[in-house]
Short mmCIF file of C-alpha atoms in Angstrom, two decimals:
data_model
loop_
_atom_site.label_atom_id
_atom_site.label_comp_id
_atom_site.label_asym_id
_atom_site.label_seq_id
_atom_site.Cartn_x
_atom_site.Cartn_y
_atom_site.Cartn_z
CA MET A 518 0.00 -0.35 -0.10
CA VAL A 519 2.90 2.35 0.63
CA SER A 520 4.66 1.31 -1.88
CA PHE A 521 1.12 1.85 -4.48
CA LEU A 522 0.59 5.78 -2.66
CA ALA A 523 5.06 6.09 -3.42
CA ASN A 524 4.20 4.74 -6.66
CA THR A 525 1.25 7.09 -7.51
CA LEU A 526 2.77 10.68 -6.05
CA ARG A 527 5.72 10.05 -7.86
CA THR A 528 4.67 9.25 -10.85
CA THR A 529 1.41 12.20 -10.20
CA GLY A 530 4.90 14.76 -10.04
CA LEU A 531 6.05 13.16 -13.15
CA ASN A 532 2.94 13.49 -15.46
CA ILE A 533 2.77 17.12 -13.91
CA LYS A 534 5.77 17.95 -14.36
CA ALA A 535 6.15 16.72 -17.98
CA ASN A 536 3.31 18.52 -18.49
CA ARG A 537 3.99 21.74 -16.93
CA GLN A 538 3.02 24.10 -19.44
CA VAL A 539 -0.23 22.42 -20.45
CA PHE A 540 -0.68 22.30 -16.75
CA MET A 541 -0.53 25.78 -15.69
CA LEU A 542 -2.94 27.14 -18.80
CA SER A 543 -5.62 24.01 -16.92
CA VAL A 544 -4.89 25.44 -12.65
CA ALA A 545 -5.50 29.13 -14.71
CA THR A 546 -8.63 28.57 -16.09
CA VAL A 547 -9.78 26.68 -13.52
CA ALA A 548 -8.48 30.20 -11.26
CA VAL A 549 -10.30 32.21 -13.37
CA ALA A 550 -13.62 30.41 -13.62
CA PHE A 551 -13.43 30.08 -9.98
CA SER A 552 -13.15 33.93 -9.12
CA ILE A 553 -15.60 34.36 -11.49
CA LEU A 554 -17.63 32.48 -8.81
CA GLY A 555 -15.86 33.18 -5.51
CA LEU A 556 -16.44 37.14 -7.05
CA PHE A 557 -21.23 36.26 -7.45
CA PHE A 558 -20.79 34.19 -3.49
CA LEU A 559 -18.79 37.30 -1.92
CA VAL A 560 -21.51 40.07 -3.06
CA HIS A 561 -24.11 37.23 -2.47
CA ALA A 562 -22.66 37.02 1.57
CA ASN A 563 -22.44 40.83 1.80
CA LEU A 564 -25.55 41.40 0.28
CA ASN A 565 -26.93 38.60 2.70
CA ALA A 566 -25.22 39.93 5.79
CA LEU A 567 -26.74 44.00 5.17
CA LEU A 568 -30.32 42.04 4.69
CA SER A 569 -29.37 40.41 7.85
CA THR A 570 -27.97 44.01 9.18
CA TRP A 571 -31.34 46.19 7.92
CA SER A 572 -33.80 43.16 9.12
CA LYS A 573 -32.58 43.41 12.20
CA GLN A 574 -33.47 46.65 12.23
CA VAL A 575 -37.63 46.40 11.07
CA GLN A 576 -40.08 47.19 13.23
CA LEU A 577 -43.68 46.88 13.05
CA VAL A 578 -45.87 50.12 13.30
CA ILE A 579 -49.38 49.63 13.77
CA TYR A 580 -50.98 53.01 12.58
CA LEU A 581 -54.49 52.36 15.26
CA ASP A 582 -58.31 55.19 14.12
CA ASP A 583 -59.09 57.40 15.58
CA GLY A 584 -62.00 55.95 17.03
CA ILE A 585 -60.71 52.80 18.56
CA SER A 586 -62.29 51.72 22.09
CA ASN A 587 -60.66 51.23 25.42
CA THR A 588 -61.50 47.96 25.31
CA ARG A 589 -59.68 46.93 21.99
CA LEU A 590 -56.35 48.82 22.81
CA LYS A 591 -56.43 47.17 25.85
CA ALA A 592 -57.40 43.50 23.31
CA LEU A 593 -54.29 44.43 21.11
CA LYS A 594 -52.45 44.96 24.23
CA LYS A 595 -52.65 42.19 25.61
CA LEU A 596 -52.18 39.63 21.89
CA PHE A 597 -48.87 41.69 21.92
CA ASP A 598 -47.97 40.80 25.16
CA ASP A 599 -48.52 37.48 24.89
CA ASN A 600 -46.85 36.80 21.69
CA GLU A 601 -43.52 35.33 22.41
CA HIS A 602 -42.27 36.15 19.23
CA ILE A 603 -42.06 39.94 20.52
CA ASP A 604 -39.73 41.47 22.63
CA SER A 605 -40.77 45.41 23.29
CA VAL A 606 -44.24 47.49 22.69
CA HIS A 607 -44.19 50.96 22.39
CA PHE A 608 -46.98 52.78 22.81
CA ILE A 609 -47.31 56.18 21.37
CA SER A 610 -50.27 57.74 21.93
CA ARG A 611 -51.65 60.83 19.28
CA ASP A 612 -50.47 63.42 21.57
CA SER A 613 -47.10 62.33 22.12
CA ALA A 614 -46.80 61.31 18.25
CA TRP A 615 -48.05 64.88 17.35
CA LYS A 616 -45.07 66.25 20.14
CA ASN A 617 -42.27 63.68 18.49
CA PHE A 618 -43.25 65.49 14.84
CA LYS A 619 -43.74 68.87 15.95
CA SER A 620 -40.07 68.50 17.61
CA THR A 621 -38.33 67.17 14.47
CA PHE A 622 -40.11 69.09 11.91
CA ALA A 623 -41.27 73.40 14.24
CA GLU A 624 -37.63 74.40 13.46
CA LYS A 625 -38.19 73.63 9.59
CA SER A 626 -41.97 74.33 8.45
CA GLY A 627 -43.03 77.52 10.37
CA PHE A 628 -46.38 75.76 9.07
CA VAL A 629 -46.27 73.22 11.43
CA ALA A 630 -45.94 74.82 14.61
CA GLY A 631 -48.81 77.08 13.69
CA LEU A 632 -51.61 73.97 13.00
CA ASP A 633 -53.87 73.31 15.87
CA LEU A 634 -55.64 70.05 14.79
CA ASN A 635 -53.16 67.10 14.97
CA PRO A 636 -53.46 64.39 12.06
CA LEU A 637 -51.62 62.05 13.28
CA PRO A 638 -52.73 58.72 14.61
CA ALA A 639 -51.85 56.87 17.92
CA SER A 640 -49.62 53.42 17.67
CA TYR A 641 -48.10 50.68 18.82
CA SER A 642 -44.16 49.88 17.74
CA LEU A 643 -43.21 46.77 17.81
CA ARG A 644 -40.10 45.05 18.58
CA PHE A 645 -39.63 41.54 17.67
CA LYS A 646 -37.06 38.69 19.11
CA GLU A 647 -34.36 38.20 16.82
CA GLY A 648 -33.47 34.86 14.67
CA LEU A 649 -33.88 33.68 11.00
CA ASP A 650 -37.79 33.59 11.57
CA ARG A 651 -38.08 37.40 12.87
CA LEU A 652 -39.91 38.37 9.11
CA LYS A 653 -41.88 35.27 9.20
CA HIS A 654 -43.55 36.22 12.45
CA ILE A 655 -44.58 39.57 11.86
CA ARG A 656 -45.92 38.50 8.20
CA GLN A 657 -48.40 36.14 10.57
CA LEU A 658 -49.02 39.16 13.07
CA VAL A 659 -49.94 41.48 10.52
CA ASP A 660 -52.22 38.46 8.47
CA GLU A 661 -53.93 38.26 11.78
CA LEU A 662 -54.76 41.90 12.20
CA ARG A 663 -55.25 43.09 8.90
CA GLU A 664 -58.56 42.68 8.73
CA GLY A 665 -59.51 44.31 12.56
CA GLU A 666 -60.87 46.39 14.23
CA GLY A 667 -59.58 50.07 14.97
CA ILE A 668 -56.69 49.14 12.73
CA GLU A 669 -56.23 52.11 10.47
CA SER A 670 -52.52 50.15 8.62
CA MET A 671 -49.27 48.80 9.15
CA GLU A 672 -46.00 49.57 8.63
CA TYR A 673 -42.60 47.49 8.05
CA GLY A 674 -40.61 47.71 4.83
CA GLU A 675 -43.00 44.80 3.39
CA LYS A 676 -42.41 46.11 0.23
CA TRP A 677 -38.86 46.76 -0.03
CA ILE A 678 -37.99 43.84 1.92
CA SER A 679 -39.41 41.30 -0.46
CA LYS A 680 -37.97 43.24 -3.23
CA PHE A 681 -34.31 42.46 -1.88
CA GLU A 682 -35.53 38.70 -0.99
CA ASN A 683 -36.47 38.27 -4.18
CA PHE A 684 -33.02 39.75 -5.54
CA MET A 685 -31.69 37.41 -2.94
CA ILE A 686 -33.58 34.26 -4.25
CA PHE A 687 -32.89 35.25 -8.14
CA LEU A 688 -28.89 35.74 -6.86
CA ARG A 689 -29.28 32.06 -6.22
CA PHE A 690 -30.35 30.82 -8.71
CA PHE A 691 -27.95 32.86 -10.70
CA ILE A 692 -25.25 31.86 -8.89
CA LEU A 693 -25.94 28.37 -9.29
CA ALA A 694 -26.84 28.55 -13.10
CA VAL A 695 -23.73 30.18 -13.64
CA GLY A 696 -21.31 27.98 -10.91
CA GLY A 697 -23.06 24.86 -13.67
CA ILE A 698 -22.06 26.59 -16.97
CA LEU A 699 -18.79 26.83 -15.84
CA GLY A 700 -18.44 23.52 -13.42
CA VAL A 701 -19.16 21.77 -17.51
CA GLY A 702 -17.22 24.04 -19.01
CA LEU A 703 -13.96 23.54 -16.78
CA VAL A 704 -14.87 19.99 -17.06
CA LEU A 705 -13.93 19.59 -20.58
CA ILE A 706 -11.27 21.76 -20.09
CA ILE A 707 -9.79 19.15 -17.60
CA SER A 708 -11.02 16.32 -19.45
CA ASN A 709 -8.51 17.85 -22.91
CA THR A 710 -5.68 18.69 -20.32
CA ILE A 711 -5.80 15.03 -19.23
CA LYS A 712 -6.43 14.00 -22.33
CA LEU A 713 -2.87 15.51 -23.38
CA SER A 714 -1.14 14.29 -20.21
CA ILE A 715 -2.05 10.85 -21.50
CA PHE A 716 -1.07 11.49 -25.24
CA SER A 717 2.64 12.32 -23.72
CA ARG A 718 2.41 8.84 -22.31
CA ARG A 719 0.74 7.22 -24.51
CA GLU A 720 3.42 4.54 -24.90
CA GLU A 721 4.42 4.46 -21.46
CA ILE A 722 0.70 3.35 -20.53
CA GLU A 723 0.59 1.04 -23.62
CA LEU A 724 3.46 -0.71 -21.82
CA MET A 725 2.09 -0.75 -18.48
CA LEU A 726 -1.00 -2.63 -20.15
CA LEU A 727 0.59 -4.77 -22.11
CA VAL A 728 2.58 -6.64 -19.02
CA GLY A 729 -0.09 -6.80 -16.28
CA ALA A 730 -0.52 -3.01 -14.79
CA THR A 731 -4.35 -2.78 -13.18
CA HIS A 732 -6.81 0.24 -14.57
CA ARG A 733 -6.50 1.30 -11.07
CA SER A 734 -3.41 1.81 -10.71
CA ILE A 735 -3.31 3.72 -14.12
CA LYS A 736 -6.31 5.76 -13.22
CA VAL A 737 -5.47 7.35 -9.73
CA PRO A 738 -2.25 9.34 -10.74
CA LEU A 739 -3.87 11.21 -13.25
CA ILE A 740 -7.21 11.67 -11.52
CA LEU A 741 -5.12 12.75 -8.59
CA GLU A 742 -3.31 15.00 -11.65
CA GLY A 743 -6.85 16.59 -12.13
CA VAL A 744 -7.53 16.78 -8.91
CA VAL A 745 -4.35 18.40 -8.42
CA GLN A 746 -6.00 20.62 -11.03
CA GLY A 747 -8.51 21.07 -9.85
CA ILE A 748 -7.29 22.45 -5.82
CA GLY A 749 -4.90 24.12 -7.41
CA GLY A 750 -6.97 26.77 -9.53
CA VAL A 751 -9.93 26.83 -6.54
CA GLY A 752 -6.78 27.93 -3.52
CA ILE A 753 -5.29 30.74 -6.72
CA ALA A 754 -9.28 31.55 -6.45
CA LEU A 755 -9.76 32.05 -3.41
CA GLY A 756 -6.29 33.74 -2.47
CA LEU A 757 -7.44 36.14 -5.36
CA ILE A 758 -10.85 37.30 -4.15
CA LYS A 759 -9.09 37.63 -0.49
CA LEU A 760 -6.97 40.19 -2.00
CA VAL A 761 -10.21 41.82 -3.68
CA HIS A 762 -11.96 41.52 -0.53
CA LEU A 763 -9.05 43.69 0.85
CA TYR A 764 -8.98 46.13 -1.43
CA ILE A 765 -12.55 46.67 -1.10
CA LYS A 766 -11.95 46.97 2.78
CA LEU A 767 -9.21 49.00 2.68
CA GLN A 768 -10.15 51.48 0.16
CA PHE A 769 -13.76 52.18 1.00
CA GLN A 770 -14.13 51.34 5.11
CA GLY A 771 -15.78 54.51 5.71
CA SER A 772 -17.89 54.31 2.87
CA LEU A 773 -19.08 50.84 4.08
CA GLU A 774 -19.00 50.54 7.23
CA SER A 775 -22.27 53.23 7.28
CA ILE A 776 -23.99 51.06 3.87
CA PHE A 777 -23.60 48.14 5.93
CA ARG A 778 -24.28 49.62 9.67
CA GLY A 779 -21.60 49.38 10.99
CA ALA A 780 -21.16 45.62 10.89
CA ASP A 781 -17.76 43.96 9.03
CA LEU A 782 -17.38 43.46 5.20
CA GLN A 783 -18.08 40.03 4.69
CA PHE A 784 -15.43 37.74 3.26
CA ILE A 785 -17.09 34.20 1.59
CA THR A 786 -18.87 32.34 4.20
CA GLN A 787 -17.85 28.70 5.42
CA SER A 788 -21.24 27.48 3.32
CA PHE A 789 -18.99 28.43 0.15
CA LEU A 790 -15.55 27.54 1.01
CA TRP A 791 -16.55 23.99 0.96
CA PRO A 792 -18.61 23.99 -1.73
CA MET A 793 -16.07 25.67 -3.98
CA LEU A 794 -13.34 23.62 -2.61
CA LEU A 795 -15.22 19.88 -3.45
CA ALA A 796 -16.61 21.44 -6.24
CA GLY A 797 -12.71 21.73 -7.09
CA VAL A 798 -11.97 18.36 -6.38
CA ILE A 799 -15.19 16.52 -7.99
CA ILE A 800 -14.40 19.12 -11.57
CA GLY A 801 -10.71 17.20 -11.42
CA TRP A 802 -11.28 14.07 -10.69
CA VAL A 803 -14.38 14.06 -12.69
CA GLY A 804 -13.17 15.42 -16.32
CA SER A 805 -10.06 13.66 -16.12
CA LEU A 806 -12.00 10.59 -15.41
CA ILE A 807 -13.85 11.12 -19.09
CA SER A 808 -10.08 10.70 -20.35
CA ILE A 809 -8.82 7.84 -19.26
CA ASN A 810 -12.02 5.65 -19.66
CA GLN A 811 -11.95 6.83 -22.71
CA PHE A 812 -8.60 6.14 -22.42
CA LEU A 813 -8.46 2.84 -21.24
CA HIS A 814 -11.66 1.06 -23.83
CA SER A 815 -9.77 2.14 -26.71
CA GLU A 816 -6.67 1.02 -25.36
CA ASP A 817 -7.97 -2.31 -23.95
CA ARG A 818 -9.42 -3.94 -26.99
CA ARG A 819 -8.92 -1.36 -29.41
CA MET B 522 -1.43 -23.63 -22.45
CA ILE B 523 -2.67 -22.04 -25.52
CA GLN B 524 -6.38 -23.48 -27.11
CA VAL B 525 -7.42 -21.57 -30.08
CA PHE B 526 -11.03 -23.75 -31.18
CA ASN B 527 -12.76 -22.17 -33.98
CA LEU B 528 -11.41 -18.52 -34.17
CA ILE B 529 -13.22 -16.01 -36.45
CA LYS B 530 -12.32 -12.45 -36.51
CA THR B 531 -13.25 -9.98 -39.02
CA TYR B 532 -12.11 -5.95 -39.34
CA GLY B 533 -14.97 -3.87 -40.55
CA GLY B 534 -17.49 -6.39 -43.14
CA GLY B 535 -14.51 -7.60 -44.73
CA ALA B 536 -12.07 -10.75 -45.63
CA PRO B 537 -11.49 -12.66 -42.27
CA ALA B 538 -8.51 -11.31 -40.29
CA LEU B 539 -8.58 -15.19 -38.97
CA ALA B 540 -11.22 -17.65 -40.44
CA ASP B 541 -12.32 -20.38 -38.15
CA ILE B 542 -8.26 -21.67 -37.28
CA SER B 543 -8.20 -24.05 -34.34
CA PHE B 544 -4.70 -25.08 -32.90
CA SER B 545 -2.84 -25.66 -29.41
CA VAL B 546 -0.31 -25.24 -28.14
CA LYS B 547 1.46 -27.47 -25.24
CA ASP B 548 3.35 -25.85 -22.00
CA GLY B 549 6.79 -25.28 -22.90
CA GLU B 550 6.44 -25.73 -26.57
CA PHE B 551 8.40 -23.55 -29.21
CA VAL B 552 5.76 -22.83 -32.05
CA PHE B 553 6.80 -20.99 -35.49
CA LEU B 554 4.28 -18.97 -36.72
CA THR B 555 4.86 -17.76 -39.55
CA GLY B 556 2.79 -16.53 -43.37
CA PRO B 557 3.18 -13.20 -45.03
CA SER B 558 2.48 -9.85 -44.47
CA GLY B 559 -1.20 -9.89 -43.80
CA ALA B 560 -1.65 -13.73 -43.14
CA GLY B 561 -3.04 -12.79 -39.70
CA LYS B 562 -0.13 -13.74 -37.11
CA THR B 563 -0.21 -9.89 -35.48
CA THR B 564 -4.38 -10.21 -35.28
CA LEU B 565 -3.44 -13.91 -33.22
CA PHE B 566 -1.11 -12.37 -30.58
CA LYS B 567 -3.37 -9.86 -29.93
CA ILE B 568 -6.28 -12.08 -29.25
CA LEU B 569 -3.97 -14.48 -27.73
CA PHE B 570 -3.27 -11.94 -24.92
CA GLY B 571 -5.92 -9.99 -24.57
CA GLY B 572 -5.32 -6.68 -26.43
CA GLU B 573 -7.79 -7.09 -29.79
CA LYS B 574 -11.53 -8.23 -29.29
CA TYR B 575 -12.67 -11.62 -31.86
CA ASP B 576 -16.72 -12.18 -33.49
CA ARG B 577 -16.62 -15.81 -33.14
CA GLY B 578 -14.72 -19.48 -31.72
CA GLN B 579 -13.04 -19.88 -28.15
CA VAL B 580 -9.44 -19.12 -26.68
CA LEU B 581 -8.31 -20.29 -23.56
CA VAL B 582 -4.88 -19.62 -22.40
CA ASN B 583 -3.23 -21.24 -18.85
CA GLY B 584 -7.39 -22.10 -18.81
CA VAL B 585 -8.47 -18.81 -18.83
CA ASN B 586 -10.80 -18.17 -21.67
CA VAL B 587 -9.75 -14.72 -22.99
CA GLY B 588 -13.10 -13.85 -24.59
CA LYS B 589 -14.56 -14.55 -21.17
CA LEU B 590 -12.40 -11.54 -19.81
CA SER B 591 -12.87 -7.87 -18.50
CA GLU B 592 -10.86 -4.86 -19.69
CA GLU B 593 -10.83 -4.11 -16.22
CA ASN B 594 -9.64 -8.11 -15.50
CA LEU B 595 -7.13 -8.39 -18.58
CA PHE B 596 -4.12 -7.79 -16.31
CA PHE B 597 -4.82 -11.75 -15.05
CA LEU B 598 -3.76 -12.77 -18.52
CA ARG B 599 -0.83 -10.47 -19.14
CA ARG B 600 0.53 -11.00 -16.51
CA ASP B 601 1.26 -14.66 -17.66
CA ILE B 602 2.53 -12.98 -20.72
CA GLY B 603 5.81 -11.92 -22.55
CA VAL B 604 5.40 -9.95 -25.14
CA VAL B 605 8.13 -9.01 -27.30
CA PHE B 606 7.35 -6.57 -30.95
CA GLN B 607 9.62 -6.22 -33.64
CA ASP B 608 9.88 -2.55 -33.53
CA TYR B 609 11.00 -3.45 -29.52
CA LYS B 610 8.76 -0.75 -27.77
CA LEU B 611 10.92 0.61 -25.66
CA LEU B 612 10.15 3.21 -23.73
CA PRO B 613 13.15 6.14 -25.08
CA LYS B 614 13.76 8.50 -22.25
CA LYS B 615 14.38 5.63 -20.16
CA THR B 616 17.82 3.82 -19.51
CA VAL B 617 18.05 0.04 -20.07
CA PHE B 618 17.89 -0.50 -17.04
CA GLU B 619 15.14 2.06 -16.22
CA ASN B 620 12.77 0.25 -18.84
CA ILE B 621 13.42 -3.06 -17.53
CA SER B 622 12.44 -1.96 -13.92
CA PHE B 623 9.58 -0.44 -15.00
CA ALA B 624 7.93 -3.46 -16.21
CA GLN B 625 7.94 -4.36 -12.26
CA GLU B 626 7.29 -1.20 -10.71
CA VAL B 627 3.71 -1.19 -12.81
CA ILE B 628 2.60 -4.97 -11.08
CA GLY B 629 3.66 -3.91 -8.10
CA VAL B 630 6.85 -5.38 -7.67
CA PRO B 631 9.11 -4.28 -4.09
CA SER B 632 11.89 -2.15 -4.86
CA LYS B 633 14.35 -4.66 -3.60
CA THR B 634 13.15 -7.65 -6.05
CA ILE B 635 12.99 -5.08 -8.58
CA ARG B 636 16.87 -4.39 -8.67
CA THR B 637 17.99 -8.22 -8.39
CA ARG B 638 15.57 -9.37 -11.13
CA THR B 639 16.29 -7.08 -12.96
CA TRP B 640 19.75 -7.78 -12.66
CA GLU B 641 19.22 -11.03 -13.74
CA VAL B 642 17.22 -10.73 -16.58
CA LEU B 643 20.12 -8.59 -18.04
CA LYS B 644 22.98 -11.28 -17.05
CA SER B 645 20.66 -13.78 -19.02
CA VAL B 646 20.36 -11.90 -22.14
CA GLY B 647 24.43 -10.20 -22.07
CA LEU B 648 23.81 -6.44 -21.03
CA THR B 649 24.47 -6.28 -18.17
CA PRO B 650 27.50 -3.10 -19.45
CA LYS B 651 24.87 -1.23 -21.06
CA LYS B 652 22.33 -1.08 -18.38
CA ASP B 653 23.21 3.09 -17.73
CA ALA B 654 22.73 3.72 -21.35
CA TYR B 655 19.39 4.93 -23.32
CA PRO B 656 17.34 2.44 -26.02
CA LEU B 657 18.97 5.16 -28.95
CA GLN B 658 22.36 4.32 -28.00
CA LEU B 659 22.23 0.65 -28.79
CA SER B 660 21.80 -1.87 -31.36
CA GLY B 661 18.52 -3.31 -33.24
CA GLY B 662 20.22 -6.56 -31.75
CA GLU B 663 20.88 -5.42 -28.27
CA GLN B 664 17.09 -2.78 -28.27
CA GLN B 665 15.79 -6.60 -28.94
CA ARG B 666 17.75 -7.99 -26.10
CA VAL B 667 16.30 -4.98 -23.62
CA ALA B 668 12.72 -5.82 -24.65
CA ILE B 669 13.65 -9.69 -24.52
CA ALA B 670 14.31 -9.06 -20.49
CA ARG B 671 11.60 -6.40 -20.42
CA ALA B 672 9.38 -9.32 -20.85
CA LEU B 673 10.89 -11.92 -19.00
CA VAL B 674 11.40 -9.63 -15.91
CA ASN B 675 8.15 -10.60 -14.45
CA ASN B 676 8.46 -14.32 -15.30
CA PRO B 677 6.14 -15.10 -17.53
CA LYS B 678 4.59 -18.67 -18.51
CA ILE B 679 4.24 -16.94 -22.34
CA ILE B 680 6.71 -15.83 -24.49
CA LEU B 681 4.26 -14.52 -27.76
CA ALA B 682 7.93 -12.78 -30.27
CA ASP B 683 5.92 -10.95 -32.69
CA GLU B 684 8.62 -10.85 -35.52
CA PRO B 685 10.91 -9.98 -32.71
CA THR B 686 14.33 -10.68 -35.95
CA GLY B 687 12.43 -8.18 -38.44
CA ASN B 688 14.24 -5.86 -38.37
CA LEU B 689 17.51 -7.19 -37.49
CA ASP B 690 20.19 -8.75 -39.99
CA PRO B 691 20.38 -12.23 -40.39
CA GLU B 692 23.09 -12.74 -38.13
CA ILE B 693 21.60 -11.21 -35.30
CA SER B 694 18.60 -12.90 -36.04
CA LEU B 695 19.76 -16.23 -35.37
CA LYS B 696 21.34 -15.54 -32.17
CA ILE B 697 18.80 -13.81 -30.83
CA LEU B 698 16.35 -17.29 -31.87
CA ASN B 699 19.25 -18.91 -29.71
CA LEU B 700 18.11 -16.29 -26.74
CA PHE B 701 14.34 -17.27 -27.17
CA GLU B 702 15.12 -21.38 -27.67
CA LYS B 703 16.89 -20.41 -24.43
CA ILE B 704 14.24 -19.14 -22.93
CA ASN B 705 11.95 -22.06 -24.01
CA GLN B 706 14.62 -24.75 -22.27
CA GLU B 707 14.03 -23.21 -19.44
CA GLY B 708 10.12 -23.89 -19.53
CA LYS B 709 8.32 -20.85 -21.07
CA THR B 710 5.85 -21.75 -23.96
CA VAL B 711 7.30 -19.84 -26.92
CA ILE B 712 4.90 -18.98 -30.15
CA PHE B 713 8.11 -17.33 -32.08
CA ALA B 714 6.32 -15.08 -35.18
CA THR B 715 9.25 -14.73 -38.65
CA HIS B 716 8.44 -15.06 -42.47
CA SER B 717 12.23 -15.49 -42.58
CA LEU B 718 13.10 -18.98 -44.32
CA GLU B 719 16.31 -19.05 -43.08
CA MET B 720 15.17 -18.95 -39.08
CA LEU B 721 12.84 -21.44 -40.04
CA ARG B 722 15.33 -23.46 -41.71
CA ALA B 723 17.54 -23.04 -38.32
CA GLN B 724 16.08 -25.04 -36.26
CA ASN B 725 13.77 -28.54 -36.32
CA HIS B 726 10.24 -26.46 -34.13
CA ARG B 727 6.71 -27.51 -35.04
CA LEU B 728 5.61 -24.56 -37.37
CA LEU B 729 2.17 -22.62 -37.61
CA THR B 730 1.35 -21.34 -40.68
CA LEU B 731 -1.68 -19.21 -41.60
CA ASN B 732 -2.03 -17.35 -45.14
CA ARG B 733 -5.19 -14.79 -45.19
CA GLY B 734 -6.47 -15.72 -42.06
CA LYS B 735 -6.83 -19.90 -42.29
CA ILE B 736 -4.00 -22.01 -40.92
CA ILE B 737 -2.28 -24.12 -43.61
#
């Protein structure tokens, strides 16, 4: 077993050395393709972080009818207090809403200061507990209250959150599609590189078959060569993306902090990092296996 | 032991390369396989070592039904057969010693055994002084002796020699023939393909003659 492993590693090294240029070209192609994919992942990770930051600040504001009864007001309060997903309930009466409004806008407009009637409704401002289901719980409560008595309207920025969520779903599908297309392309590129590697060692492999080498002993070094190409390419791609990440961080630190509201610019998350490496292994494996099998089937019994 | 029954092989619907041939070769026998170019000698060898599929018939080599072997299991058959070609098929970037070692490395022989066995076969073909030479630095006869050493090194039971003297002058050819006879005396079955009358006259061995795919 040890001698098989040593032989395999030695043969793989010799193969790579013999086809250095083609090997490097293939690794570079994998690196470019995975860099493109990785940049999409980077964008996805950061938009996701942004969505998460924004959704943390989402609160549900329930505007009440002016003529709402005290009983209904108490019933609503009880309903909110009993909801285990709600973190805090804050009641703003019509008077305090008007007071706040005036204190904010009076300096800017004399019209507001001189206004006698109060056009603002009373409201409940609800903060929900943190968690992945926060938006779901908000939506549930909104659905429950939609046709309810005493409620004028509800506001929690649903439209833009929905649009953003839909965009994230689109982005995920887009990444999958781009990843799929790049993946097929890379399989073909690695397959051709291995084909060249086989071609350059054709006489040797023919002899190996003739003297009774097993298919395994021929396949394993070539598969390893493909896998090294895949992993090497992904490794370089991750390095390049990290550089881009650092560059953006250093250059746009101030603007980013204001966009992300204090949160840091994300690198590719673990949930994308490992699949990227795995994809490199699989692409290298499948690409080389296609060429090896083609060769062995044509060579063994022509 | 090699047994061939009603073997038929056709390429692409043309005239059969081998047309219903049957013969057997006993263990330890030396057989000349002769016939003009295109008679089917190389095709027959390829079928014997599993390098070619056939249309009909049965081929048994050391009791193994060659037609029933899957591609993955052909190595079982091939480890029992040493093949020598007219064009030697040596690896030009490897030395004589490495060419012979290579045949053992690829089937997983331990490195200590590889060194000992390589020395032994180099000695038996008289090439020890040339162990570090590259094939292109050798004469045709020497290259063929390297190829023979490589075929012998894994101790196969059968040696298939496909026109091994086709590129050599008559004097060297006879020396190579003598080498194969020595190998045969050590107990190996040898099928020696040639269309040289001089070779056939030189020694008295059983003759299998192929002509247009038939044994005559």
